[in-house]
XYZ file of C-alpha atoms in Angstrom:
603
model
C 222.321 -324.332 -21.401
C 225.795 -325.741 -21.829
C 224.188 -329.125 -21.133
C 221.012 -329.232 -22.675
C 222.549 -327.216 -25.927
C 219.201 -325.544 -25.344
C 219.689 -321.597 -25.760
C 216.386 -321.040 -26.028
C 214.798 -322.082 -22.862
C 216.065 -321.469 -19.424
C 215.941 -324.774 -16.891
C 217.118 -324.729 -13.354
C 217.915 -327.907 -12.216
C 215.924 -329.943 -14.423
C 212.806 -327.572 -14.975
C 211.841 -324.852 -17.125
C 212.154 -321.595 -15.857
C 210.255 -318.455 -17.569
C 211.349 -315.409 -15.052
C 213.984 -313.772 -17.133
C 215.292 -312.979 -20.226
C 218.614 -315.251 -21.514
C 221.562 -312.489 -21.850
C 222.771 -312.876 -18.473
C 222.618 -316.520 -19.544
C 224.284 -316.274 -22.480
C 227.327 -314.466 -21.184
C 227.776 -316.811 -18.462
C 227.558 -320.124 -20.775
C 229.798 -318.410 -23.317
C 232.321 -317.322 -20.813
C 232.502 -321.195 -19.297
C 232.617 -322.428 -22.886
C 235.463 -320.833 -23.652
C 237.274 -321.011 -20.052
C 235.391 -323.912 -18.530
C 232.322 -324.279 -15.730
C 234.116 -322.106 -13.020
C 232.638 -319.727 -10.977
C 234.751 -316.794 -12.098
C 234.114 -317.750 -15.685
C 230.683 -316.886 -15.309
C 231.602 -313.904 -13.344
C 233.724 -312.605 -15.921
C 231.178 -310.900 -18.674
C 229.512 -309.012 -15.552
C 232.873 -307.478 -14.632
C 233.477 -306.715 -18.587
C 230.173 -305.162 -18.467
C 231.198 -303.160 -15.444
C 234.033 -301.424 -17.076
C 232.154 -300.868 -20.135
C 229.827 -298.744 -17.805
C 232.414 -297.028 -16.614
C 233.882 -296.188 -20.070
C 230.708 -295.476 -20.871
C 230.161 -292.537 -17.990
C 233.379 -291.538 -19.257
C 232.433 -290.790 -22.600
C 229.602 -289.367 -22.092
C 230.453 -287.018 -19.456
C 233.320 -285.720 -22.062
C 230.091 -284.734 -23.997
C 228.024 -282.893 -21.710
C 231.052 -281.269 -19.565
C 233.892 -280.428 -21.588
C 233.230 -277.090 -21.634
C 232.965 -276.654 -17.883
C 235.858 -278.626 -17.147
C 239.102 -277.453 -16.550
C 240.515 -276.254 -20.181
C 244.112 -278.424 -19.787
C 241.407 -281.172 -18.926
C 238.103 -281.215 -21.169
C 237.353 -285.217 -19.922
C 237.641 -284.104 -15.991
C 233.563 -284.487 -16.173
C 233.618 -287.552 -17.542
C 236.456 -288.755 -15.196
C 235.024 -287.754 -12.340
C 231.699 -289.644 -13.497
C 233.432 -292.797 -14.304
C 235.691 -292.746 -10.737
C 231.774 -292.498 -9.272
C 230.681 -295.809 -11.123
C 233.534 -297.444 -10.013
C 233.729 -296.729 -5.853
C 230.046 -296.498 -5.112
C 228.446 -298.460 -2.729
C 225.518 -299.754 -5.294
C 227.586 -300.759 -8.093
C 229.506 -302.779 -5.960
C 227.285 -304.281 -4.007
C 224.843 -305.297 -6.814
C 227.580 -306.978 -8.994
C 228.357 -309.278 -6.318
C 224.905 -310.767 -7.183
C 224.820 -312.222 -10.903
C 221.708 -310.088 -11.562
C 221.007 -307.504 -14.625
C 220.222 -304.242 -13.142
C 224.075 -302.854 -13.784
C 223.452 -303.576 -17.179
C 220.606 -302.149 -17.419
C 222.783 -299.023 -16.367
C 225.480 -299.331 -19.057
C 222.584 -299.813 -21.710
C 220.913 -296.868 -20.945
C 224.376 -295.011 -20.709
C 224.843 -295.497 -24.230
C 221.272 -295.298 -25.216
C 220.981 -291.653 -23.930
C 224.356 -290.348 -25.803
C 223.108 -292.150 -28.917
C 220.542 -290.409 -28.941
C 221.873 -286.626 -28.201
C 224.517 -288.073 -31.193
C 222.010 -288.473 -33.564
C 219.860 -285.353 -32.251
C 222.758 -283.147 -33.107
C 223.499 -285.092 -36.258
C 219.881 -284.467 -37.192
C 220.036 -280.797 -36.420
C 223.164 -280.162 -38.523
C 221.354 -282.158 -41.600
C 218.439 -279.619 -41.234
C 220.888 -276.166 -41.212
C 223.229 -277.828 -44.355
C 219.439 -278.152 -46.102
C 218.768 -274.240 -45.085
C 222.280 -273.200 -46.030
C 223.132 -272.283 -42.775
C 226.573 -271.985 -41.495
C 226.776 -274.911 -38.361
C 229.198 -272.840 -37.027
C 227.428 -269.857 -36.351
C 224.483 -272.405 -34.288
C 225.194 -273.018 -30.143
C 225.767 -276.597 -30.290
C 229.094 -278.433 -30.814
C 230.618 -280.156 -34.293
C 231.821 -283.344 -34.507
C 234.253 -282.960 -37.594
C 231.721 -283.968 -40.393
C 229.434 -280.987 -42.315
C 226.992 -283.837 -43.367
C 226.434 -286.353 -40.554
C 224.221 -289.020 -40.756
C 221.819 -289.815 -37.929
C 221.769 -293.215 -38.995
C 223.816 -294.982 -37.287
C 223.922 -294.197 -34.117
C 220.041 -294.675 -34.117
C 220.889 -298.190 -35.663
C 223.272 -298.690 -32.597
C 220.268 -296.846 -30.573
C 218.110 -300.289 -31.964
C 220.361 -302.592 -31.022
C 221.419 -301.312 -27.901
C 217.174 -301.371 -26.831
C 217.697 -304.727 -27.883
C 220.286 -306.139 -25.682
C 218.281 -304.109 -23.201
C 215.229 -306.211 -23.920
C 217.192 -309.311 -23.767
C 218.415 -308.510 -19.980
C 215.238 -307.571 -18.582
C 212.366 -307.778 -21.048
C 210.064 -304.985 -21.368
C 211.876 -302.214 -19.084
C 214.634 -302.302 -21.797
C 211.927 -300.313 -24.000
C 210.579 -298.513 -21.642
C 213.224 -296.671 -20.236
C 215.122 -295.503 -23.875
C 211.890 -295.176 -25.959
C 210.500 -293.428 -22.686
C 213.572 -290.764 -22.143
C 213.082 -289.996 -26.455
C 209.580 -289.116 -26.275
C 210.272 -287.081 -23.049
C 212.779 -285.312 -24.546
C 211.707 -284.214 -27.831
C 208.248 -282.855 -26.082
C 210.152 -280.741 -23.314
C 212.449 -279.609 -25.776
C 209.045 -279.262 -28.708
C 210.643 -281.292 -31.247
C 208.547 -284.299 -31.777
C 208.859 -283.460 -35.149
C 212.031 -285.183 -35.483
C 210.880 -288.101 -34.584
C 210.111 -289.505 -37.602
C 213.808 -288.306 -38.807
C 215.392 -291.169 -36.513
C 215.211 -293.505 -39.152
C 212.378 -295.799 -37.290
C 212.057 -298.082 -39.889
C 215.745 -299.092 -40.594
C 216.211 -299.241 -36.350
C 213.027 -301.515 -35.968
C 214.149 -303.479 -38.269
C 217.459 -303.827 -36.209
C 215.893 -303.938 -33.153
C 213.503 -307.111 -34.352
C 215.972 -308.837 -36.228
C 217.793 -308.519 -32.192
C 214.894 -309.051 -29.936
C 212.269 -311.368 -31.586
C 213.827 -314.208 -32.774
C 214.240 -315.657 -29.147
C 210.992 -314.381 -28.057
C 209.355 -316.347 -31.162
C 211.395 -319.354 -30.474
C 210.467 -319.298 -26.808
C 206.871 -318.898 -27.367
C 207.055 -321.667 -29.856
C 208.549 -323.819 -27.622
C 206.924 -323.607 -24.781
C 202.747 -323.623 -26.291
C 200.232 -323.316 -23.206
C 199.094 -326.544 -21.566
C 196.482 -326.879 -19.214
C 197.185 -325.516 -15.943
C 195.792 -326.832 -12.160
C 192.652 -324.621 -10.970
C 192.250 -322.749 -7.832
C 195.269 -321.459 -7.640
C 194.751 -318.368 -9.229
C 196.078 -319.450 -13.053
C 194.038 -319.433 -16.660
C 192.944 -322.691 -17.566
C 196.033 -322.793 -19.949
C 198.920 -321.070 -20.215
C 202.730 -321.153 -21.552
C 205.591 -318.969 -21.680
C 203.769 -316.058 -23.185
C 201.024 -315.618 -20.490
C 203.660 -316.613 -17.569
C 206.721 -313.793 -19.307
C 204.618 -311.636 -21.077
C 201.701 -311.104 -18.638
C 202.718 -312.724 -15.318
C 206.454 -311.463 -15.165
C 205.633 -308.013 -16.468
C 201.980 -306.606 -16.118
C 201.610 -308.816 -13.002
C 204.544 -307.639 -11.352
C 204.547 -304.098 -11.663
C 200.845 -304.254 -9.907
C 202.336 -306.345 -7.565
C 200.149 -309.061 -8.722
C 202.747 -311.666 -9.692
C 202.108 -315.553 -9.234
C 203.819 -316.754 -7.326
C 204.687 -313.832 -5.359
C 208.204 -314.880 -4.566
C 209.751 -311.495 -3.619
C 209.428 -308.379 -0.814
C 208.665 -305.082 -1.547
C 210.836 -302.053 -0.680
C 208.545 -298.997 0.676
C 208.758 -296.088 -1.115
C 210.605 -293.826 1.128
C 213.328 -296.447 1.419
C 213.554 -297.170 -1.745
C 214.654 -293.327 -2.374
C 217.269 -293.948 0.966
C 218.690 -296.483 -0.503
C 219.219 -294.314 -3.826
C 221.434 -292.089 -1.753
C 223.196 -294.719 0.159
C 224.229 -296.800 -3.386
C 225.685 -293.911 -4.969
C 227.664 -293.083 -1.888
C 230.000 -291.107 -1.015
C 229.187 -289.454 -4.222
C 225.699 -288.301 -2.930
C 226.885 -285.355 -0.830
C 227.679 -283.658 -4.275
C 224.450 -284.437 -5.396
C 222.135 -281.173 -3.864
C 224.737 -278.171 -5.072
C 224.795 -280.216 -8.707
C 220.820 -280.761 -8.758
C 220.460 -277.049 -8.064
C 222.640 -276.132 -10.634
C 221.055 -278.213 -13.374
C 217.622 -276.757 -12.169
C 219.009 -273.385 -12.562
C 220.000 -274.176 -15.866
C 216.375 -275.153 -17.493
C 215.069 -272.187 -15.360
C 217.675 -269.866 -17.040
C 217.446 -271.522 -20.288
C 218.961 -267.982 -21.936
C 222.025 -267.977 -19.914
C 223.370 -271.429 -20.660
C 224.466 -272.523 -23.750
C 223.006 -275.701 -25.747
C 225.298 -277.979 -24.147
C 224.521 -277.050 -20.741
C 220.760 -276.967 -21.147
C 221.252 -280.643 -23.010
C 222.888 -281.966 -20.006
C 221.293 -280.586 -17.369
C 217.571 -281.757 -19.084
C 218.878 -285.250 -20.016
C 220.527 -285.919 -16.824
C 217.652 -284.970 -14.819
C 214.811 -286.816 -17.117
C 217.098 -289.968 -17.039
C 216.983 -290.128 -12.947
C 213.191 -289.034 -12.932
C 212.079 -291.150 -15.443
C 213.637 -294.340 -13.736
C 212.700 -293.164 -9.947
C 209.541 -292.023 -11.024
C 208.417 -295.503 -12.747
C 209.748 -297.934 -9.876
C 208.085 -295.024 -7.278
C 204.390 -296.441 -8.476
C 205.412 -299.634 -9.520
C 207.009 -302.418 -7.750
C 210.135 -301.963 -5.926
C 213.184 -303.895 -5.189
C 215.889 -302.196 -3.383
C 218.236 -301.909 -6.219
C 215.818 -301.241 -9.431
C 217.310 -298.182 -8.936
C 220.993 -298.882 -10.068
C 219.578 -297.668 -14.055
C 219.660 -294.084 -12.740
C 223.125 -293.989 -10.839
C 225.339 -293.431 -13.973
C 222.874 -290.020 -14.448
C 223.691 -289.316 -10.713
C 227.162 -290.160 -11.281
C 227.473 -287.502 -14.067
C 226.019 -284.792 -11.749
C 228.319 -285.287 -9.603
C 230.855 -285.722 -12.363
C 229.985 -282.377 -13.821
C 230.032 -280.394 -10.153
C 233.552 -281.483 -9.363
C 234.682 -280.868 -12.910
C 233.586 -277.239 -12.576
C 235.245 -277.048 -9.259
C 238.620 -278.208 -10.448
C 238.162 -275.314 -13.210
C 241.097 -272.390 -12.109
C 239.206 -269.125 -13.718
C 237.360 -267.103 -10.620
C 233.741 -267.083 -12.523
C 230.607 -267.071 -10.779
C 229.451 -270.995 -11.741
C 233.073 -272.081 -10.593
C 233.068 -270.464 -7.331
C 229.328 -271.767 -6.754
C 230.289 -275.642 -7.445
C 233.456 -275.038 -5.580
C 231.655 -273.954 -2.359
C 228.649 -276.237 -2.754
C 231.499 -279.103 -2.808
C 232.945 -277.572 0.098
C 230.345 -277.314 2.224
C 228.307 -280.406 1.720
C 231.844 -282.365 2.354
C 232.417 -280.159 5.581
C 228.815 -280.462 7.090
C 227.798 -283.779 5.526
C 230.483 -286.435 4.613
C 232.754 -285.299 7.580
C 230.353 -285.837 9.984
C 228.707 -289.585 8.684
C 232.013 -290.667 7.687
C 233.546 -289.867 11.098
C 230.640 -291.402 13.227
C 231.348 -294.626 10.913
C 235.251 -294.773 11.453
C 234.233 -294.354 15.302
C 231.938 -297.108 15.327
C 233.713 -299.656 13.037
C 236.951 -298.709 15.081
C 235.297 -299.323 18.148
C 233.904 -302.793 17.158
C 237.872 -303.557 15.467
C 239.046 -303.474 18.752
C 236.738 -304.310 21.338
C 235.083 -307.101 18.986
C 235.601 -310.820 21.189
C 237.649 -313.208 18.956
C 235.550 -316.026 18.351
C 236.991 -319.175 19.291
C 238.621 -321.436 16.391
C 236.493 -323.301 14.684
C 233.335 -321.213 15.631
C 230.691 -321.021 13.230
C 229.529 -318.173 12.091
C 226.204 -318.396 12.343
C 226.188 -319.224 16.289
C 226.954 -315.657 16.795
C 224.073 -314.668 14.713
C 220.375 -313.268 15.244
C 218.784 -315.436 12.299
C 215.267 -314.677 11.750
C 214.512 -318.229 10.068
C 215.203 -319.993 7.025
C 215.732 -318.624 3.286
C 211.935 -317.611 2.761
C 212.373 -315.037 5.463
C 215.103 -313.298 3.329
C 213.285 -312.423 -0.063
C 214.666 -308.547 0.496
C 218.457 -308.931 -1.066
C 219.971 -307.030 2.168
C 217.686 -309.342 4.552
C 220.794 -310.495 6.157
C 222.219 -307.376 7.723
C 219.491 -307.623 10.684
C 221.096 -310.748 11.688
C 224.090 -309.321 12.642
C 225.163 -308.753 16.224
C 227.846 -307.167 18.531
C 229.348 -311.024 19.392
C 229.923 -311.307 15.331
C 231.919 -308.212 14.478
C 234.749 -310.659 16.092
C 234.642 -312.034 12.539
C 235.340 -308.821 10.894
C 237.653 -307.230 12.950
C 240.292 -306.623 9.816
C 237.139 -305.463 7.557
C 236.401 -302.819 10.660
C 239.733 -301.899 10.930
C 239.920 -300.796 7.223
C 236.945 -299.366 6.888
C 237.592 -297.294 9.964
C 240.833 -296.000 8.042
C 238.789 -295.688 4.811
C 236.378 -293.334 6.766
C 238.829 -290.765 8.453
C 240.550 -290.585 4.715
C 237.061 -290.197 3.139
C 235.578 -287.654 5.023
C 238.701 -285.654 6.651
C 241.738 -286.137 4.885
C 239.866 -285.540 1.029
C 238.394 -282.468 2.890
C 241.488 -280.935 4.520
C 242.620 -281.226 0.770
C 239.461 -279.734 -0.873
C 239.847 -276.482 1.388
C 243.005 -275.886 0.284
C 241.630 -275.613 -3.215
C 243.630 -279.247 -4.394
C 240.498 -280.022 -5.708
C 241.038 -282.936 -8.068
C 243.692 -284.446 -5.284
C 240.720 -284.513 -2.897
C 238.589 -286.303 -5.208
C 241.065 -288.777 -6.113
C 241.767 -289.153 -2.076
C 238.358 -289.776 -1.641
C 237.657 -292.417 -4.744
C 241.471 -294.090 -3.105
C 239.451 -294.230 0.480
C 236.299 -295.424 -0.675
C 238.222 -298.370 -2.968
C 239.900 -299.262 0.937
C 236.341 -299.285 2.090
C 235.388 -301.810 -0.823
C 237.726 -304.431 -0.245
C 237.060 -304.471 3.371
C 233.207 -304.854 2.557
C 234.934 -307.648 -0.211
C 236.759 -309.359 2.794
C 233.215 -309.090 5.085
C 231.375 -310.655 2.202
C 234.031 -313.579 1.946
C 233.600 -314.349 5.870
C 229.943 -313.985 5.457
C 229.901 -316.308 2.560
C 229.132 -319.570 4.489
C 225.420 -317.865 5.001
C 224.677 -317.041 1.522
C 226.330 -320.067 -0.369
C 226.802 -323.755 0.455
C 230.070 -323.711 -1.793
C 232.166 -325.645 1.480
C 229.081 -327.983 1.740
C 228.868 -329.227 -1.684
C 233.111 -329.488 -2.195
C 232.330 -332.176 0.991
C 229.993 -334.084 -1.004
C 232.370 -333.956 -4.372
C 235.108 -335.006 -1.655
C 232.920 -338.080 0.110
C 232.266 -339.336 -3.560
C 235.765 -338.969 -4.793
C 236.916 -341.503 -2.243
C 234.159 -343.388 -1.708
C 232.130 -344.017 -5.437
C 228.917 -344.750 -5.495
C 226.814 -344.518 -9.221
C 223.037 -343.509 -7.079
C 223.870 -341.261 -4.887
C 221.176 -338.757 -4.108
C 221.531 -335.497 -2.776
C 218.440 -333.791 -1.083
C 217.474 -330.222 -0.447
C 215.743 -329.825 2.898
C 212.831 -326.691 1.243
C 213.066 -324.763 -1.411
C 215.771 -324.691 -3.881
C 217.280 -321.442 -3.275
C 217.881 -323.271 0.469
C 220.885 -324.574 -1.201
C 221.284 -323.823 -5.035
C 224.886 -323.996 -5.184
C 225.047 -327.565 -4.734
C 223.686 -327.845 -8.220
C 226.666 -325.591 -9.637
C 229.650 -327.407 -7.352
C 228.797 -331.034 -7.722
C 227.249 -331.170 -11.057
C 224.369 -333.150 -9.861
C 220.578 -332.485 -10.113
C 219.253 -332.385 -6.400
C 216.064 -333.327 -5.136
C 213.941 -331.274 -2.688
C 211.762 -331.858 -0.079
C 208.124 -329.563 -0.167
C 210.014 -327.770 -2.539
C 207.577 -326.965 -5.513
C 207.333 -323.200 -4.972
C 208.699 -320.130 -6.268
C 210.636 -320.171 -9.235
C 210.405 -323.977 -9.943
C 206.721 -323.787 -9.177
C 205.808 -322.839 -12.619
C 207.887 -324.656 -14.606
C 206.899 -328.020 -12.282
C 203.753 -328.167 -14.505
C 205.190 -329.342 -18.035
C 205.234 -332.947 -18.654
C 208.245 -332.880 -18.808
C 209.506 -331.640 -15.583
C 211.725 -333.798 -13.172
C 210.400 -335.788 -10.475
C 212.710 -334.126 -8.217
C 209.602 -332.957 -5.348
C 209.593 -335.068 -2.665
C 207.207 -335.386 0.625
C 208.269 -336.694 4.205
C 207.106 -339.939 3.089
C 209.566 -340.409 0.344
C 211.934 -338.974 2.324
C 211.603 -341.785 4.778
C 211.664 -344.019 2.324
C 214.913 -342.853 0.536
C 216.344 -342.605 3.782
C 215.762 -346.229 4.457
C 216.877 -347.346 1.231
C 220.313 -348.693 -0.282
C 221.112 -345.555 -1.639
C 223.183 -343.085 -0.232
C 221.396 -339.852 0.953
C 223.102 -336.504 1.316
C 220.439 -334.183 2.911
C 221.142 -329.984 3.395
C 219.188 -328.945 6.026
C 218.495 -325.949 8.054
C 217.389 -328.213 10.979
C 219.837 -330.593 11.630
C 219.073 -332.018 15.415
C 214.952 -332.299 14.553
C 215.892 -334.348 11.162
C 218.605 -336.844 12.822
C 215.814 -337.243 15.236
C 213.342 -338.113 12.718
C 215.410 -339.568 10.189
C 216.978 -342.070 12.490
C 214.067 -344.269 13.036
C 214.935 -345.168 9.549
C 218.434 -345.721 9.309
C 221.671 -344.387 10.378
C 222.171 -340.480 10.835
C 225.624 -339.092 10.390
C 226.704 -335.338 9.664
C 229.147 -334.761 7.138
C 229.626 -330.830 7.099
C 228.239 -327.985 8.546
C 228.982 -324.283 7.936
C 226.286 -321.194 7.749
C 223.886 -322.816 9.683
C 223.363 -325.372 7.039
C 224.088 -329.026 7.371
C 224.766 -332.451 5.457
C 223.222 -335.473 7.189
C 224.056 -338.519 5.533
C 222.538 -341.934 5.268
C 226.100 -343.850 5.049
């Protein structure tokens, strides 16, 4: 985008590419406009977005659990919520990836209390019009006699809209679908028509459909090959719209680029991203279900909570249940988790002896005693044991010889395809990263719970979120050592380096497959690459338009190039079967290899 001063459409490496939305875009191009192209300026708006999550947890737990928390502490709830965001498994994991699904969580943070904001705005508008005293109704003030619902359903709108722009369609579905819900469980569809639709679609269009237009407008259907399962014609609208949407949530997507998480992992993997939080989970479900069964022993606030909380997470599980799956589409629902959690331990931490206190306090208990003691334990025996029986590799050993790979990159279209590959010879590589999680673990599990029986409650939790941020950077330091399999950041810096010294204007640098083989090289060395049998996935679509690079090359040309004046870098997975075949055209020399990936060289 920052090259092409084209905001409008998305090109990778030279060709148009209709998959997603253009926030994610946008933040990154911004970021490197104003700090330059570096990696962590693109990085920088997702972590920014991260701690808006978290603030936004915060707040909103102060909303639903003030009253339950401890009175010297009305924001424990929210605390406690926030602390979850920020040392779970998921939320870490996922924003290592530059992919929208965490913002899909912060948007629907703040779409949910925008809407319970202007619900109780629009309930206190209806008792000032019946002369009724607000303070004699069950549901909090916020300071004003006459509040307006208006703006926070005009924040509501544009809020849906940045949701939109992240991930296209789901960013209605989800807010427009938890509304709806809402107001029927709780029989006020009524009010409805109160939330000011026509001032918040206005907001939400003037937002959403001015890139939408634009992109349909630039990108008109042209005709499109036959027998491959396209329309005669087709454009952006029929690829986004249709094709990225309808398609995929059938699981009927051209091309169909991507695995599919079964069902009953997908819902394991819910409890394993919101980790070590999840153990709270059961005692806090139960009590929101007693809540909306015992709807005349709670008070508004409790019933709000415990209905939105538990809509939010069914609403999101539910729709990815019969739909297509990806192992984290479920990251929208954590912050609701999170809040569950939140609102458990914030009871817990309360000092009066009443019945809902004592219950949280011993669910807490319990589930840490008999659940996280036990997993954490086997862990810190199992990464301890690898720490320190682990070989040391030999210097200079590549990773990758110590691994089980499956294949190349179009075996790994599940985003935690990699973990299989890993073997008893390769924990040498992560002995430190063992070693500190090990620690991590034994402070998790025991040490929080040794303080949780003797009733320091909020020191236990704050032991526990201290363990699990140990556990985090020694999954950060893993990921760094791992890094030569996932990124070809060493690979391209040697290419940069080989034309630094040694200048020459055509230089041509070749992708052995697909482009996600090797993407970074486009990022590091600023060059367009070319790729052998490459026209699939997400370039496949975009490869049609007349004006799409002729970066696709065959053996043949390959051969050619290879025998040409120009120098050839070539990444390949398959270094010793291409020397073979490439030297029967001209010289074969390696200039790096790391990951498993190599750069043969013509020169």
């Amino acid at each position: 985008m920052l090259r092409r001063h084209d905001f409008v459409t998305p090109y990778i490496n030279g060709v148009r590419f209709f998959d997603k939305p253009p926030l994610m875009y946008w933040m990154a191009a911004g970021s490197m406009h104003l700090f330059g192209v570096h990696d962590w300026a693109a990085r920088i708006p997702l972590a920014l977005a991260v701690l808006g999550l978290m603030l936004a947890a915060y707040g909103l737990g102060i909303r639903l659990f003030a009253a339950t928390s401890p009175a010297s502490s009305p924001d424990r709830g929210g605390f406690y919520a926030s602390l979850a965001m920020a040392t779970s498994i998921g939320p870490y994991l996922y924003t290592r990836f530059y992919i929208p699904d965490i913002l899909l969580a912060l948007w629907m943070t703040l779409a949910v209390h925008l809407f319970l904001i202007a619900l109780d705005r629009l309930k206190k508008q209806n008792l000032n019009s019946q002369n009724i005293d607000p303070q004699n109704v069950h549901f909090p003030k916020d300071g004003d006699t006459r509040p307006s619902a208006l703006l926070p359903c005009l924040v509501f709108a544009a809020v849906m809209a940045a949701n939109v722009l992240t991930k296209g369609i789901i960013g209605l579905v989800f807010p427009v679908g938890f509304v709806l819900l809402y107001l029927a469980l709780t029989k006020q569809l009524r009010l409805l028509f109160k939330l000011h639709l026509l001032a918040s679609n206005a907001v939400f269009l003037a937002l959403a459909a001015p890139w939408h237009i634009l992109a349909a407008l630039r990108n008109p259907a042209i005709p499109l090959p036959q027998g491959l399962g396209l329309p005669a014609t087709g454009g952006w609208t029929w690829f986004y719209l249709y094709n990225e949407h309808i398609a995929r949530f059938l699981s009927r997507r051209i091309p169909h680029d991507y695995g599919l998480t079964p069902v009953w992992l997908f819902w394991l993997y819910l409890a394993i991203w919101i980790m070590p939080w999840t153990i709270f989970l059961p005692g806090a479900i139960r009590d929101q279900i007693h809540t909306l069964r015992n709807r005349a022993h709670a008070t508004a606030r409790q019933h709000e909570a415990a209905l939105a909380l538990i809509l939010w997470a069914l609403l999101v599980l539910g729709f990815f249940t019969v739909s297509n799956r990806q192992e984290y589409y479920s990251l929208p629902a954590l912050p609701a988790l999170a809040l569950m959690a939140g609102g458990l331990l914030s009871s817990a931490d309360r000092t009066q002896t009443n019945k809902p206190t004592l219950a949280a306090s011993k669910s807490a208990l319990n589930w840490h005693l008999y659940a996280l003691v036990p997993l954490t334990t086997v862990v810190a025996i199992i990464c301890g044991y690898f720490a320190i029986t682990a070989p040391h590799p030999p210097p200079g050993t590549d990773i990758v010889s110590l691994l089980a790979i499956a294949g190349g990159p179009e075996v790994y279209n599940l985003s935690l395809s990699h973990i299989t590959d890993l073997t008893a010879a390769a924990m040498g590589f992560f002995r430190g990263p063992l070693a500190a999680t090990a620690v991590g673990m034994l402070s998790l599990g025991l040490g929080s719970y040794l303080l949780r029986r003797a009733r320091r409650t909020y020191a236990a939790n704050l032991t526990l979120a201290a363990a699990m941020a140990l556990i985090l950077l020694g999954a950060h330091e893993g990921l760094v050592r791992f890094y030569p399999i996932l990124g070809s950041k060493s690979l391209a810096l040697a290419i940069n380096e080989t034309q630094h010294t040694q200048p020459r204007p055509d230089d041509l640098i070749i992708i052995d497959g697909e482009l996600t083989s090797g993407s970074t090289l486009i990022f590091y060395t600023s060059q367009q690459v070319h790729l052998i049998n490459g026209r699939v996935n997400g370039l496949w679509y975009g490869s049609f338009w007349p004006d799409s690079p002729q970066i696709f090359e065959t053996e043949q040309s390959l051969h050619q190039l290879w025998a040409s004046p120009r120098r050839i870098f070539l990444l390949t997975y398959n270094p010793i079967a291409r020397a073979r075949d490439l030297s029967r055209y001209a010289a074969t020399n390696t200039l790096a290899t790391a990951g498993g990936k190599t750069v043969l060289t013509n020169r």
